[in-house]
């Protein structure tokens, strides 16, 4: 009886261990793969930076990408930022009103937008709207052998395809962030005036310290970094598409997922960096 | 020859025996020399020692079943894949007119080689966001940096050469063209830099018979008028016999037959015979079906 139960235990243990072993193996495999991909992405980014000196040769593509990525995103980003500003003003306004502190709405909404909401909303809209489309477009080009055709013609795909796309994001995302900041604050100001009797002038007065400080520029700086991350991930995923149409779908999805993760992780790191290094210098 | 009579004479291993490149026709120099080329994809051994010579100015047709590695071989010749084993040498195309050794070539050598190379991709591989003018002129604009008027002139000339109504289609996007026109535009792009070597990956698949003939005549025409060396992958036997100087058969990752059209017709190799007759019984379809 004793012996039998022991054998059973051992058998069960073997089963669990091999399950755990396999799970660990799989997790390890996935981690290794992601690490390799990340490494590949970094290399692509370095390669792209090295191509910046050739930017003169891709100006038409750059213009087209700025138009698509930048101008195309203004309306939806403004809508979302404006609504967020209004919602935030409403939600915080009620609480502040209880304590009679609603005069500070401008400072609160200003801080949230300049520091986080502006850059993050901009990144989310761009990665969903533009990053996914970039990955799909480049992925389709890979599947149709168009990228091979470029290589055979001695046209470097990093210069011809990646550089204008990443650069277009680096140019347009900080501007879009500024727009999101402005519209978000405007939305907040409108609600503050309509619901909490905080005049626009009061709202501005409360926000002015922030507006004059370096926070706006920190946000813009962050959005430039996000642009590099999103552009590089989208192009890398697109360029490494395999398995035809199905692969294009995978490239698109993983661009969105990876971009969200990396944008948030880098946001955390950048905030720490700003607090530790930049604030002591710029305030 | 029927398959039943041929089968006893050919064991499976004999089917896969590689042929060594034959003596050069009319004492010509081989331009491209492939020796014992191997390629794995993961555990799969796709090219298993390909040896092949391609002579200056000839049109070599490569036949082979689906998945036999034809495109993979072509990708090696495009320098998209470097030989993992074996050698590919190409005469006088590296930087400074030296011979190119694919395994040890520098980026500069590859660039110089590709300057001499035109590739016609299976699906034409035109850039969808560009017009016909921009597509065909792409290498002139991006690599040679020619001024727009000159590009346009060369593009029109190139489109005329593939019998396309240049003025009509210059400003159309590829999506607005028929499959046959797209392929011709692809050929126009491949020849615009006046290459010495043109690689065709199934240039006539999916085209109507008239366009197929048009593309074949074009291949012949380019060889005659521009003296280019062509390597053509095709499944189309008529096309093969129309345009080829020599025909090679790729089977299970090796060149198992290679010769002139007459030699090919008379070659008793069962795989070749099956390809020629299109029979569904034979080594190519062994183990399929029931
Ligand atoms: N990049 C790759 N990764 C993995 N396997 C590959 C890759 N490229 C080709 N293969 C495999 O190599 C084999 C040969 O492919 P290849 O495209 O050369 O065949 P093919 O002779 O051109 O066939 P077809 O006539 O259908 O075009 C196929 O089985 C394919 O799955
Ligand atoms: Mg193929």
GROMACS .gro file of N, CA, C and O and ligand atoms in nm, chain A residues 145, chain B residues 65-72 74 122 201-202 233 235, ligand 2:
model
   61
  145UNK      N    1   0.729   4.014  -5.295
  145UNK     CA    2   0.869   4.020  -5.342
  145UNK      C    3   0.912   4.161  -5.381
  145UNK      O    4   1.013   4.178  -5.447
  348UNK      N    5   0.995   2.038  -6.056
  348UNK     CA    6   0.862   2.030  -5.995
  348UNK      C    7   0.846   2.140  -5.891
  348UNK      O    8   0.941   2.209  -5.854
  349UNK      N    9   0.724   2.156  -5.845
  349UNK     CA   10   0.696   2.255  -5.743
  349UNK      C   11   0.775   2.222  -5.616
  349UNK      O   12   0.780   2.106  -5.576
  350UNK      N   13   0.838   2.321  -5.558
  350UNK     CA   14   0.912   2.298  -5.435
  350UNK      C   15   1.045   2.231  -5.454
  350UNK      O   16   1.109   2.189  -5.357
  351UNK      N   17   1.092   2.221  -5.578
  351UNK     CA   18   1.220   2.153  -5.599
  351UNK      C   19   1.338   2.245  -5.570
  351UNK      O   20   1.453   2.201  -5.569
  352UNK      N   21   1.312   2.371  -5.547
  352UNK     CA   22   1.419   2.462  -5.508
  352UNK      C   23   1.462   2.557  -5.618
  352UNK      O   24   1.568   2.620  -5.610
  353UNK      N   25   1.379   2.574  -5.719
  353UNK     CA   26   1.417   2.660  -5.831
  353UNK      C   27   1.432   2.805  -5.787
  353UNK      O   28   1.532   2.870  -5.817
  354UNK      N   29   1.330   2.853  -5.716
  354UNK     CA   30   1.338   2.991  -5.670
  354UNK      C   31   1.454   3.010  -5.574
  354UNK      O   32   1.523   3.113  -5.577
  355UNK      N   33   1.476   2.909  -5.489
  355UNK     CA   34   1.588   2.916  -5.396
  355UNK      C   35   1.720   2.929  -5.471
  355UNK      O   36   1.806   3.010  -5.435
  357UNK      N   37   1.756   3.054  -5.768
  357UNK     CA   38   1.758   3.188  -5.828
  357UNK      C   39   1.794   3.294  -5.724
  357UNK      O   40   1.864   3.389  -5.754
  405UNK      N   41   0.822   3.658  -6.017
  405UNK     CA   42   0.704   3.580  -6.056
  405UNK      C   43   0.578   3.665  -6.063
  405UNK      O   44   0.501   3.655  -6.157
  484UNK      N   45   1.180   3.441  -6.307
  484UNK     CA   46   1.114   3.340  -6.224
  484UNK      C   47   0.972   3.321  -6.276
  484UNK      O   48   0.886   3.404  -6.252
  485UNK      N   49   0.951   3.213  -6.346
  485UNK     CA   50   0.820   3.180  -6.403
  485UNK      C   51   0.755   3.300  -6.469
  485UNK      O   52   0.650   3.347  -6.424
  516UNK      N   53   1.321   3.024  -6.527
  516UNK     CA   54   1.249   2.916  -6.460
  516UNK      C   55   1.111   2.910  -6.521
  516UNK      O   56   1.045   3.013  -6.534
  518UNK      N   57   0.744   2.638  -6.593
  518UNK     CA   58   0.675   2.509  -6.591
  518UNK      C   59   0.624   2.477  -6.731
  518UNK      O   60   0.566   2.373  -6.753
  575LIG    MG1   61   0.929   2.932  -5.723
   0.00000   0.00000   0.00000
